[in-house]
């Protein structure tokens, strides 16, 4: 084989690889949702909450890049697993005209506790339209005896107030904080806030990752604690890769995620 033929064949192989990876990232990996099961050790967890399971949804981005019908199927799969509690940590919509669609997608987990994400702040109707979830806008609820779940506004576009989110928590209750941007965990103070776990999304895990290199882009507010479980200065942080896609409908080496967090005593 002469040099010219070799270069032509190499170019064709390269083009085929690029086209193949593009097709895979667009049509295959974006729909290969993983149900990640993680065990979280919590100091002071009451004995009756041993094994308590929290289902986590994030970054549905219902709209042009993430079809509502597919998101609904994913949410139904989570509901079928019957977690003790479902939380949703923002970015429900991917376009202004899809507010009602996002609420329809959440119907199988009616009553889930939720906070808004940055995309949700682009449409003021969403606070009234999301009737299938309970929005925790700088407030909290006693989700179970001995378990307080608070939620704060989106850090960059809202007015997060963690003190208000934790106000009313029983002194001996385990405190979990929902926040769309997981890096907000660094704003917490240990003795004052006493949060055991922050649950966030926002990063999409990078959405497109490369071997060895990792995520090629991470957003502000989701670059430090971008994927999985971390230990921050005063709490643990879990960041889910989320369900949908934003801007471009592709994922590579970063499949969509729905999470089941199982709490255990530590």
PDB file of C-alpha atoms in Angstrom:
ATOM      1  CA  UNK A   1       0.000   0.000   0.000  1.00  0.00           C
ATOM      2  CA  UNK A   2       1.485   3.328  -1.007  1.00  0.00           C
ATOM      3  CA  UNK A   3       1.506   6.345   1.247  1.00  0.00           C
ATOM      4  CA  UNK A   4      -1.394   8.050  -0.533  1.00  0.00           C
ATOM      5  CA  UNK A   5      -3.697   5.058  -0.172  1.00  0.00           C
ATOM      6  CA  UNK A   6      -2.717   4.717   3.474  1.00  0.00           C
ATOM      7  CA  UNK A   7      -3.611   8.350   4.205  1.00  0.00           C
ATOM      8  CA  UNK A   8      -6.954   8.033   2.404  1.00  0.00           C
ATOM      9  CA  UNK A   9      -7.868   4.903   4.348  1.00  0.00           C
ATOM     10  CA  UNK A  10      -6.763   6.487   7.615  1.00  0.00           C
ATOM     11  CA  UNK A  11      -8.885   9.544   6.887  1.00  0.00           C
ATOM     12  CA  UNK A  12     -11.917   7.379   6.098  1.00  0.00           C
ATOM     13  CA  UNK A  13     -11.442   5.370   9.286  1.00  0.00           C
ATOM     14  CA  UNK A  14     -11.142   8.606  11.260  1.00  0.00           C
ATOM     15  CA  UNK A  15     -14.267  10.031   9.664  1.00  0.00           C
ATOM     16  CA  UNK A  16     -16.169   6.818  10.361  1.00  0.00           C
ATOM     17  CA  UNK A  17     -15.076   6.876  14.002  1.00  0.00           C
ATOM     18  CA  UNK A  18     -16.197  10.484  14.430  1.00  0.00           C
ATOM     19  CA  UNK A  19     -19.554   9.814  12.796  1.00  0.00           C
ATOM     20  CA  UNK A  20     -20.034   6.662  14.852  1.00  0.00           C
ATOM     21  CA  UNK A  21     -19.258   8.398  18.155  1.00  0.00           C
ATOM     22  CA  UNK A  22     -21.504  11.303  17.206  1.00  0.00           C
ATOM     23  CA  UNK A  23     -24.396   8.961  16.487  1.00  0.00           C
ATOM     24  CA  UNK A  24     -23.794   6.994  19.672  1.00  0.00           C
ATOM     25  CA  UNK A  25     -23.618  10.124  21.838  1.00  0.00           C
ATOM     26  CA  UNK A  26     -26.773  11.527  20.254  1.00  0.00           C
ATOM     27  CA  UNK A  27     -29.082   8.543  19.885  1.00  0.00           C
ATOM     28  CA  UNK A  28     -27.809   5.864  22.286  1.00  0.00           C
ATOM     29  CA  UNK A  29     -26.149   7.190  25.421  1.00  0.00           C
ATOM     30  CA  UNK A  30     -28.674   9.992  25.957  1.00  0.00           C
ATOM     31  CA  UNK A  31     -31.344   7.309  26.492  1.00  0.00           C
ATOM     32  CA  UNK A  32     -29.326   4.746  28.482  1.00  0.00           C
ATOM     33  CA  UNK A  33     -30.357   5.953  31.900  1.00  0.00           C
ATOM     34  CA  UNK A  34     -28.659   4.340  34.884  1.00  0.00           C
ATOM     35  CA  UNK A  35     -30.301   3.873  38.247  1.00  0.00           C
ATOM     36  CA  UNK A  36     -27.346   4.452  40.546  1.00  0.00           C
ATOM     37  CA  UNK A  37     -27.677   3.001  44.047  1.00  0.00           C
ATOM     38  CA  UNK A  38     -25.440   4.590  46.661  1.00  0.00           C
ATOM     39  CA  UNK A  39     -25.155   4.046  50.403  1.00  0.00           C
ATOM     40  CA  UNK A  40     -24.645   7.189  52.484  1.00  0.00           C
ATOM     41  CA  UNK A  41     -23.379   6.878  56.050  1.00  0.00           C
ATOM     42  CA  UNK A  42     -24.995   9.472  58.329  1.00  0.00           C
ATOM     43  CA  UNK A  43     -23.781  10.184  61.848  1.00  0.00           C
ATOM     44  CA  UNK A  44     -26.616  10.231  64.346  1.00  0.00           C
ATOM     45  CA  UNK A  45     -29.142   8.661  61.990  1.00  0.00           C
ATOM     46  CA  UNK A  46     -32.071   7.414  64.088  1.00  0.00           C
ATOM     47  CA  UNK A  47     -32.354   3.606  64.095  1.00  0.00           C
ATOM     48  CA  UNK A  48     -35.790   3.659  62.465  1.00  0.00           C
ATOM     49  CA  UNK A  49     -34.304   5.493  59.437  1.00  0.00           C
ATOM     50  CA  UNK A  50     -31.715   2.795  58.760  1.00  0.00           C
ATOM     51  CA  UNK A  51     -32.129   1.911  55.093  1.00  0.00           C
ATOM     52  CA  UNK A  52     -34.328   4.937  54.320  1.00  0.00           C
ATOM     53  CA  UNK A  53     -34.152   5.457  50.556  1.00  0.00           C
ATOM     54  CA  UNK A  54     -34.269   8.769  48.712  1.00  0.00           C
ATOM     55  CA  UNK A  55     -34.897   8.803  44.970  1.00  0.00           C
ATOM     56  CA  UNK A  56     -33.178  11.732  43.256  1.00  0.00           C
ATOM     57  CA  UNK A  57     -34.194  13.398  39.994  1.00  0.00           C
ATOM     58  CA  UNK A  58     -32.425  16.330  38.432  1.00  0.00           C
ATOM     59  CA  UNK A  59     -31.967  18.247  35.203  1.00  0.00           C
ATOM     60  CA  UNK A  60     -34.938  16.811  33.350  1.00  0.00           C
ATOM     61  CA  UNK A  61     -34.666  19.633  30.774  1.00  0.00           C
ATOM     62  CA  UNK A  62     -37.994  18.658  29.259  1.00  0.00           C
ATOM     63  CA  UNK A  63     -38.044  20.301  25.861  1.00  0.00           C
ATOM     64  CA  UNK A  64     -36.197  20.306  22.531  1.00  0.00           C
ATOM     65  CA  UNK A  65     -33.268  18.148  23.665  1.00  0.00           C
ATOM     66  CA  UNK A  66     -35.145  15.804  26.038  1.00  0.00           C
ATOM     67  CA  UNK A  67     -38.587  14.519  24.957  1.00  0.00           C
ATOM     68  CA  UNK A  68     -41.320  14.641  27.591  1.00  0.00           C
ATOM     69  CA  UNK A  69     -42.562  11.125  26.837  1.00  0.00           C
ATOM     70  CA  UNK A  70     -39.142   9.617  27.532  1.00  0.00           C
ATOM     71  CA  UNK A  71     -38.699  11.621  30.749  1.00  0.00           C
ATOM     72  CA  UNK A  72     -42.122  10.436  31.919  1.00  0.00           C
ATOM     73  CA  UNK A  73     -41.041   6.821  31.361  1.00  0.00           C
ATOM     74  CA  UNK A  74     -37.895   7.385  33.430  1.00  0.00           C
ATOM     75  CA  UNK A  75     -39.881   8.964  36.270  1.00  0.00           C
ATOM     76  CA  UNK A  76     -42.318   6.041  36.182  1.00  0.00           C
ATOM     77  CA  UNK A  77     -39.381   3.647  36.539  1.00  0.00           C
ATOM     78  CA  UNK A  78     -38.272   5.517  39.652  1.00  0.00           C
ATOM     79  CA  UNK A  79     -41.796   5.423  41.081  1.00  0.00           C
ATOM     80  CA  UNK A  80     -41.924   1.664  40.487  1.00  0.00           C
ATOM     81  CA  UNK A  81     -38.900   1.264  42.775  1.00  0.00           C
ATOM     82  CA  UNK A  82     -40.911   2.806  45.638  1.00  0.00           C
ATOM     83  CA  UNK A  83     -38.298   4.909  47.440  1.00  0.00           C
ATOM     84  CA  UNK A  84     -39.308   6.311  50.810  1.00  0.00           C
ATOM     85  CA  UNK A  85     -38.918   9.851  49.493  1.00  0.00           C
ATOM     86  CA  UNK A  86     -38.362  11.467  46.090  1.00  0.00           C
ATOM     87  CA  UNK A  87     -36.529  14.756  45.664  1.00  0.00           C
ATOM     88  CA  UNK A  88     -35.995  16.757  42.494  1.00  0.00           C
ATOM     89  CA  UNK A  89     -33.196  19.309  42.391  1.00  0.00           C
ATOM     90  CA  UNK A  90     -34.057  21.594  39.534  1.00  0.00           C
ATOM     91  CA  UNK A  91     -33.816  22.392  35.831  1.00  0.00           C
ATOM     92  CA  UNK A  92     -37.180  20.906  34.996  1.00  0.00           C
ATOM     93  CA  UNK A  93     -37.578  22.682  31.669  1.00  0.00           C
ATOM     94  CA  UNK A  94     -35.520  23.033  28.520  1.00  0.00           C
ATOM     95  CA  UNK A  95     -37.764  25.635  26.908  1.00  0.00           C
ATOM     96  CA  UNK A  96     -40.513  28.119  27.792  1.00  0.00           C
ATOM     97  CA  UNK A  97     -43.263  26.141  26.089  1.00  0.00           C
ATOM     98  CA  UNK A  98     -42.596  22.974  28.086  1.00  0.00           C
ATOM     99  CA  UNK A  99     -43.638  24.002  31.609  1.00  0.00           C
ATOM    100  CA  UNK A 100     -46.848  21.966  31.524  1.00  0.00           C
ATOM    101  CA  UNK A 101     -44.977  19.009  30.012  1.00  0.00           C
ATOM    102  CA  UNK A 102     -42.499  19.032  32.892  1.00  0.00           C
ATOM    103  CA  UNK A 103     -45.315  18.926  35.432  1.00  0.00           C
ATOM    104  CA  UNK A 104     -46.933  16.007  33.561  1.00  0.00           C
ATOM    105  CA  UNK A 105     -43.628  14.116  33.684  1.00  0.00           C
ATOM    106  CA  UNK A 106     -43.554  14.441  37.488  1.00  0.00           C
ATOM    107  CA  UNK A 107     -47.047  13.062  38.019  1.00  0.00           C
ATOM    108  CA  UNK A 108     -45.818   9.523  38.958  1.00  0.00           C
ATOM    109  CA  UNK A 109     -43.873  11.001  41.913  1.00  0.00           C
ATOM    110  CA  UNK A 110     -46.560  13.447  43.025  1.00  0.00           C
ATOM    111  CA  UNK A 111     -45.588  15.066  46.308  1.00  0.00           C
ATOM    112  CA  UNK A 112     -41.825  14.949  45.686  1.00  0.00           C
ATOM    113  CA  UNK A 113     -39.811  17.675  47.395  1.00  0.00           C
ATOM    114  CA  UNK A 114     -38.100  20.010  44.959  1.00  0.00           C
ATOM    115  CA  UNK A 115     -36.032  23.117  44.334  1.00  0.00           C
ATOM    116  CA  UNK A 116     -35.698  25.122  41.144  1.00  0.00           C
ATOM    117  CA  UNK A 117     -32.632  25.232  38.897  1.00  0.00           C
ATOM    118  CA  UNK A 118     -31.168  28.055  36.851  1.00  0.00           C
ATOM    119  CA  UNK A 119     -33.110  27.131  33.693  1.00  0.00           C
ATOM    120  CA  UNK A 120     -36.364  27.278  35.668  1.00  0.00           C
ATOM    121  CA  UNK A 121     -35.786  30.939  36.509  1.00  0.00           C
ATOM    122  CA  UNK A 122     -36.252  31.842  32.852  1.00  0.00           C
ATOM    123  CA  UNK A 123     -40.016  31.228  33.138  1.00  0.00           C
ATOM    124  CA  UNK A 124     -41.897  32.691  36.086  1.00  0.00           C
ATOM    125  CA  UNK A 125     -44.919  30.457  35.423  1.00  0.00           C
ATOM    126  CA  UNK A 126     -43.111  27.397  36.666  1.00  0.00           C
ATOM    127  CA  UNK A 127     -43.669  28.078  40.382  1.00  0.00           C
ATOM    128  CA  UNK A 128     -47.417  27.885  39.853  1.00  0.00           C
ATOM    129  CA  UNK A 129     -47.315  25.197  37.171  1.00  0.00           C
ATOM    130  CA  UNK A 130     -45.325  22.556  39.079  1.00  0.00           C
ATOM    131  CA  UNK A 131     -48.293  21.249  41.038  1.00  0.00           C
ATOM    132  CA  UNK A 132     -46.984  17.682  41.255  1.00  0.00           C
ATOM    133  CA  UNK A 133     -44.054  18.638  43.501  1.00  0.00           C
ATOM    134  CA  UNK A 134     -43.657  20.622  46.696  1.00  0.00           C
ATOM    135  CA  UNK A 135     -41.236  23.463  46.069  1.00  0.00           C
ATOM    136  CA  UNK A 136     -38.950  24.245  48.975  1.00  0.00           C
ATOM    137  CA  UNK A 137     -37.974  27.842  48.362  1.00  0.00           C
ATOM    138  CA  UNK A 138     -35.821  28.639  51.393  1.00  0.00           C
ATOM    139  CA  UNK A 139     -37.923  26.449  53.616  1.00  0.00           C
ATOM    140  CA  UNK A 140     -37.992  22.894  54.877  1.00  0.00           C
ATOM    141  CA  UNK A 141     -40.272  20.103  55.997  1.00  0.00           C
ATOM    142  CA  UNK A 142     -40.096  17.155  58.355  1.00  0.00           C
ATOM    143  CA  UNK A 143     -40.003  14.400  55.726  1.00  0.00           C
ATOM    144  CA  UNK A 144     -39.996  11.644  58.349  1.00  0.00           C
ATOM    145  CA  UNK A 145     -39.607  11.495  62.094  1.00  0.00           C
ATOM    146  CA  UNK A 146     -36.047  12.638  62.722  1.00  0.00           C
ATOM    147  CA  UNK A 147     -35.388  13.730  59.101  1.00  0.00           C
ATOM    148  CA  UNK A 148     -35.564  17.384  58.023  1.00  0.00           C
ATOM    149  CA  UNK A 149     -35.301  18.229  54.322  1.00  0.00           C
ATOM    150  CA  UNK A 150     -34.695  21.870  53.450  1.00  0.00           C
ATOM    151  CA  UNK A 151     -34.344  23.538  50.091  1.00  0.00           C
ATOM    152  CA  UNK A 152     -32.708  26.783  49.010  1.00  0.00           C
ATOM    153  CA  UNK A 153     -33.194  29.031  46.008  1.00  0.00           C
ATOM    154  CA  UNK A 154     -30.834  28.679  43.076  1.00  0.00           C
ATOM    155  CA  UNK A 155     -27.608  30.344  44.270  1.00  0.00           C
ATOM    156  CA  UNK A 156     -26.828  32.541  41.260  1.00  0.00           C
ATOM    157  CA  UNK A 157     -30.308  33.600  40.120  1.00  0.00           C
ATOM    158  CA  UNK A 158     -32.298  33.312  43.331  1.00  0.00           C
ATOM    159  CA  UNK A 159     -31.770  34.384  46.922  1.00  0.00           C
ATOM    160  CA  UNK A 160     -30.687  31.314  48.864  1.00  0.00           C
ATOM    161  CA  UNK A 161     -31.167  31.461  52.602  1.00  0.00           C
ATOM    162  CA  UNK A 162     -30.035  28.320  54.352  1.00  0.00           C
ATOM    163  CA  UNK A 163     -31.093  29.572  57.793  1.00  0.00           C
ATOM    164  CA  UNK A 164     -34.695  29.851  56.647  1.00  0.00           C
ATOM    165  CA  UNK A 165     -34.467  26.447  54.940  1.00  0.00           C
ATOM    166  CA  UNK A 166     -33.428  24.859  58.222  1.00  0.00           C
ATOM    167  CA  UNK A 167     -35.659  26.908  60.524  1.00  0.00           C
ATOM    168  CA  UNK A 168     -38.009  24.674  62.444  1.00  0.00           C
ATOM    169  CA  UNK A 169     -35.847  21.574  62.239  1.00  0.00           C
ATOM    170  CA  UNK A 170     -35.973  19.579  65.492  1.00  0.00           C
ATOM    171  CA  UNK A 171     -32.637  19.844  67.320  1.00  0.00           C
ATOM    172  CA  UNK A 172     -31.867  16.140  66.984  1.00  0.00           C
ATOM    173  CA  UNK A 173     -33.100  15.689  63.404  1.00  0.00           C
ATOM    174  CA  UNK A 174     -30.779  14.738  60.552  1.00  0.00           C
ATOM    175  CA  UNK A 175     -30.677  17.653  58.118  1.00  0.00           C
ATOM    176  CA  UNK A 176     -30.543  17.221  54.351  1.00  0.00           C
ATOM    177  CA  UNK A 177     -30.337  20.254  52.069  1.00  0.00           C
ATOM    178  CA  UNK A 178     -31.515  20.387  48.461  1.00  0.00           C
ATOM    179  CA  UNK A 179     -29.707  22.847  46.223  1.00  0.00           C
ATOM    180  CA  UNK A 180     -29.463  22.812  42.444  1.00  0.00           C
ATOM    181  CA  UNK A 181     -25.810  23.898  42.493  1.00  0.00           C
ATOM    182  CA  UNK A 182     -23.795  21.461  44.618  1.00  0.00           C
ATOM    183  CA  UNK A 183     -20.820  23.779  45.140  1.00  0.00           C
ATOM    184  CA  UNK A 184     -23.093  25.788  47.447  1.00  0.00           C
ATOM    185  CA  UNK A 185     -22.079  23.227  50.071  1.00  0.00           C
ATOM    186  CA  UNK A 186     -18.972  25.319  50.707  1.00  0.00           C
ATOM    187  CA  UNK A 187     -21.196  28.126  52.029  1.00  0.00           C
ATOM    188  CA  UNK A 188     -22.418  25.959  54.886  1.00  0.00           C
ATOM    189  CA  UNK A 189     -21.048  26.281  58.394  1.00  0.00           C
ATOM    190  CA  UNK A 190     -20.723  23.082  60.400  1.00  0.00           C
ATOM    191  CA  UNK A 191     -21.822  23.899  63.959  1.00  0.00           C
ATOM    192  CA  UNK A 192     -24.389  26.470  62.850  1.00  0.00           C
ATOM    193  CA  UNK A 193     -26.079  24.673  59.977  1.00  0.00           C
ATOM    194  CA  UNK A 194     -25.298  21.075  60.942  1.00  0.00           C
ATOM    195  CA  UNK A 195     -26.250  19.702  57.506  1.00  0.00           C
ATOM    196  CA  UNK A 196     -25.451  16.027  56.999  1.00  0.00           C
ATOM    197  CA  UNK A 197     -25.906  15.886  53.224  1.00  0.00           C
ATOM    198  CA  UNK A 198     -26.374  18.281  50.313  1.00  0.00           C
ATOM    199  CA  UNK A 199     -28.086  16.857  47.220  1.00  0.00           C
ATOM    200  CA  UNK A 200     -27.511  18.698  43.948  1.00  0.00           C
ATOM    201  CA  UNK A 201     -27.351  18.445  40.172  1.00  0.00           C
ATOM    202  CA  UNK A 202     -26.600  21.194  37.632  1.00  0.00           C
ATOM    203  CA  UNK A 203     -23.331  19.786  36.258  1.00  0.00           C
ATOM    204  CA  UNK A 204     -24.810  16.920  34.176  1.00  0.00           C
ATOM    205  CA  UNK A 205     -21.566  15.209  35.166  1.00  0.00           C
ATOM    206  CA  UNK A 206     -20.027  17.235  32.364  1.00  0.00           C
ATOM    207  CA  UNK A 207     -22.426  15.675  29.820  1.00  0.00           C
ATOM    208  CA  UNK A 208     -19.483  14.957  27.505  1.00  0.00           C
ATOM    209  CA  UNK A 209     -16.451  13.282  29.081  1.00  0.00           C
ATOM    210  CA  UNK A 210     -13.252  11.968  27.550  1.00  0.00           C
ATOM    211  CA  UNK A 211     -11.123   9.064  28.783  1.00  0.00           C
ATOM    212  CA  UNK A 212      -8.351  10.215  31.158  1.00  0.00           C
ATOM    213  CA  UNK A 213      -9.317  13.883  30.627  1.00  0.00           C
ATOM    214  CA  UNK A 214     -12.805  13.666  32.131  1.00  0.00           C
ATOM    215  CA  UNK A 215     -15.506  16.339  31.657  1.00  0.00           C
ATOM    216  CA  UNK A 216     -14.702  18.825  28.903  1.00  0.00           C
ATOM    217  CA  UNK A 217     -16.927  21.496  30.457  1.00  0.00           C
ATOM    218  CA  UNK A 218     -18.380  22.078  33.907  1.00  0.00           C
ATOM    219  CA  UNK A 219     -20.643  25.017  34.795  1.00  0.00           C
ATOM    220  CA  UNK A 220     -20.084  27.558  37.510  1.00  0.00           C
ATOM    221  CA  UNK A 221     -21.574  26.235  40.715  1.00  0.00           C
ATOM    222  CA  UNK A 222     -21.100  22.630  39.669  1.00  0.00           C
ATOM    223  CA  UNK A 223     -17.411  22.311  38.929  1.00  0.00           C
ATOM    224  CA  UNK A 224     -16.000  21.285  42.315  1.00  0.00           C
ATOM    225  CA  UNK A 225     -18.530  18.646  43.378  1.00  0.00           C
ATOM    226  CA  UNK A 226     -19.564  17.633  39.879  1.00  0.00           C
ATOM    227  CA  UNK A 227     -20.293  13.895  39.960  1.00  0.00           C
ATOM    228  CA  UNK A 228     -21.061  11.434  42.734  1.00  0.00           C
ATOM    229  CA  UNK A 229     -20.339  11.533  46.465  1.00  0.00           C
ATOM    230  CA  UNK A 230     -17.931  13.982  48.117  1.00  0.00           C
ATOM    231  CA  UNK A 231     -16.908  15.090  51.568  1.00  0.00           C
ATOM    232  CA  UNK A 232     -16.999  18.894  51.781  1.00  0.00           C
ATOM    233  CA  UNK A 233     -15.709  20.866  54.765  1.00  0.00           C
ATOM    234  CA  UNK A 234     -18.877  20.529  56.846  1.00  0.00           C
ATOM    235  CA  UNK A 235     -21.080  17.970  55.099  1.00  0.00           C
ATOM    236  CA  UNK A 236     -21.312  15.283  52.474  1.00  0.00           C
ATOM    237  CA  UNK A 237     -22.399  16.187  48.948  1.00  0.00           C
ATOM    238  CA  UNK A 238     -24.036  14.012  46.346  1.00  0.00           C
ATOM    239  CA  UNK A 239     -24.285  15.300  42.780  1.00  0.00           C
ATOM    240  CA  UNK A 240     -26.310  13.398  40.220  1.00  0.00           C
ATOM    241  CA  UNK A 241     -25.536  13.493  36.496  1.00  0.00           C
ATOM    242  CA  UNK A 242     -29.206  14.193  35.868  1.00  0.00           C
ATOM    243  CA  UNK A 243     -31.653  12.862  33.313  1.00  0.00           C
ATOM    244  CA  UNK A 244     -31.734  15.241  30.367  1.00  0.00           C
ATOM    245  CA  UNK A 245     -29.381  17.281  28.237  1.00  0.00           C
ATOM    246  CA  UNK A 246     -28.979  21.016  27.747  1.00  0.00           C
ATOM    247  CA  UNK A 247     -27.904  23.045  24.718  1.00  0.00           C
ATOM    248  CA  UNK A 248     -26.940  20.010  22.652  1.00  0.00           C
ATOM    249  CA  UNK A 249     -28.659  16.586  22.830  1.00  0.00           C
ATOM    250  CA  UNK A 250     -25.529  14.494  23.359  1.00  0.00           C
ATOM    251  CA  UNK A 251     -23.832  12.555  26.147  1.00  0.00           C
ATOM    252  CA  UNK A 252     -20.543  10.744  25.923  1.00  0.00           C
ATOM    253  CA  UNK A 253     -19.071   8.515  28.646  1.00  0.00           C
ATOM    254  CA  UNK A 254     -21.536  10.250  30.961  1.00  0.00           C
ATOM    255  CA  UNK A 255     -24.928   8.481  30.866  1.00  0.00           C
ATOM    256  CA  UNK A 256     -28.079   9.988  32.360  1.00  0.00           C
ATOM    257  CA  UNK A 257     -28.709   9.131  35.988  1.00  0.00           C
ATOM    258  CA  UNK A 258     -31.527   8.612  38.448  1.00  0.00           C
ATOM    259  CA  UNK A 259     -30.216   8.020  41.951  1.00  0.00           C
ATOM    260  CA  UNK A 260     -31.338   5.936  44.906  1.00  0.00           C
ATOM    261  CA  UNK A 261     -29.566   7.075  48.075  1.00  0.00           C
ATOM    262  CA  UNK A 262     -29.807   4.615  50.955  1.00  0.00           C
ATOM    263  CA  UNK A 263     -29.167   6.138  54.373  1.00  0.00           C
ATOM    264  CA  UNK A 264     -27.353   4.058  56.968  1.00  0.00           C
ATOM    265  CA  UNK A 265     -25.971   4.759  60.420  1.00  0.00           C
ATOM    266  CA  UNK A 266     -22.294   5.617  60.683  1.00  0.00           C
TER     267      UNK A 266
END
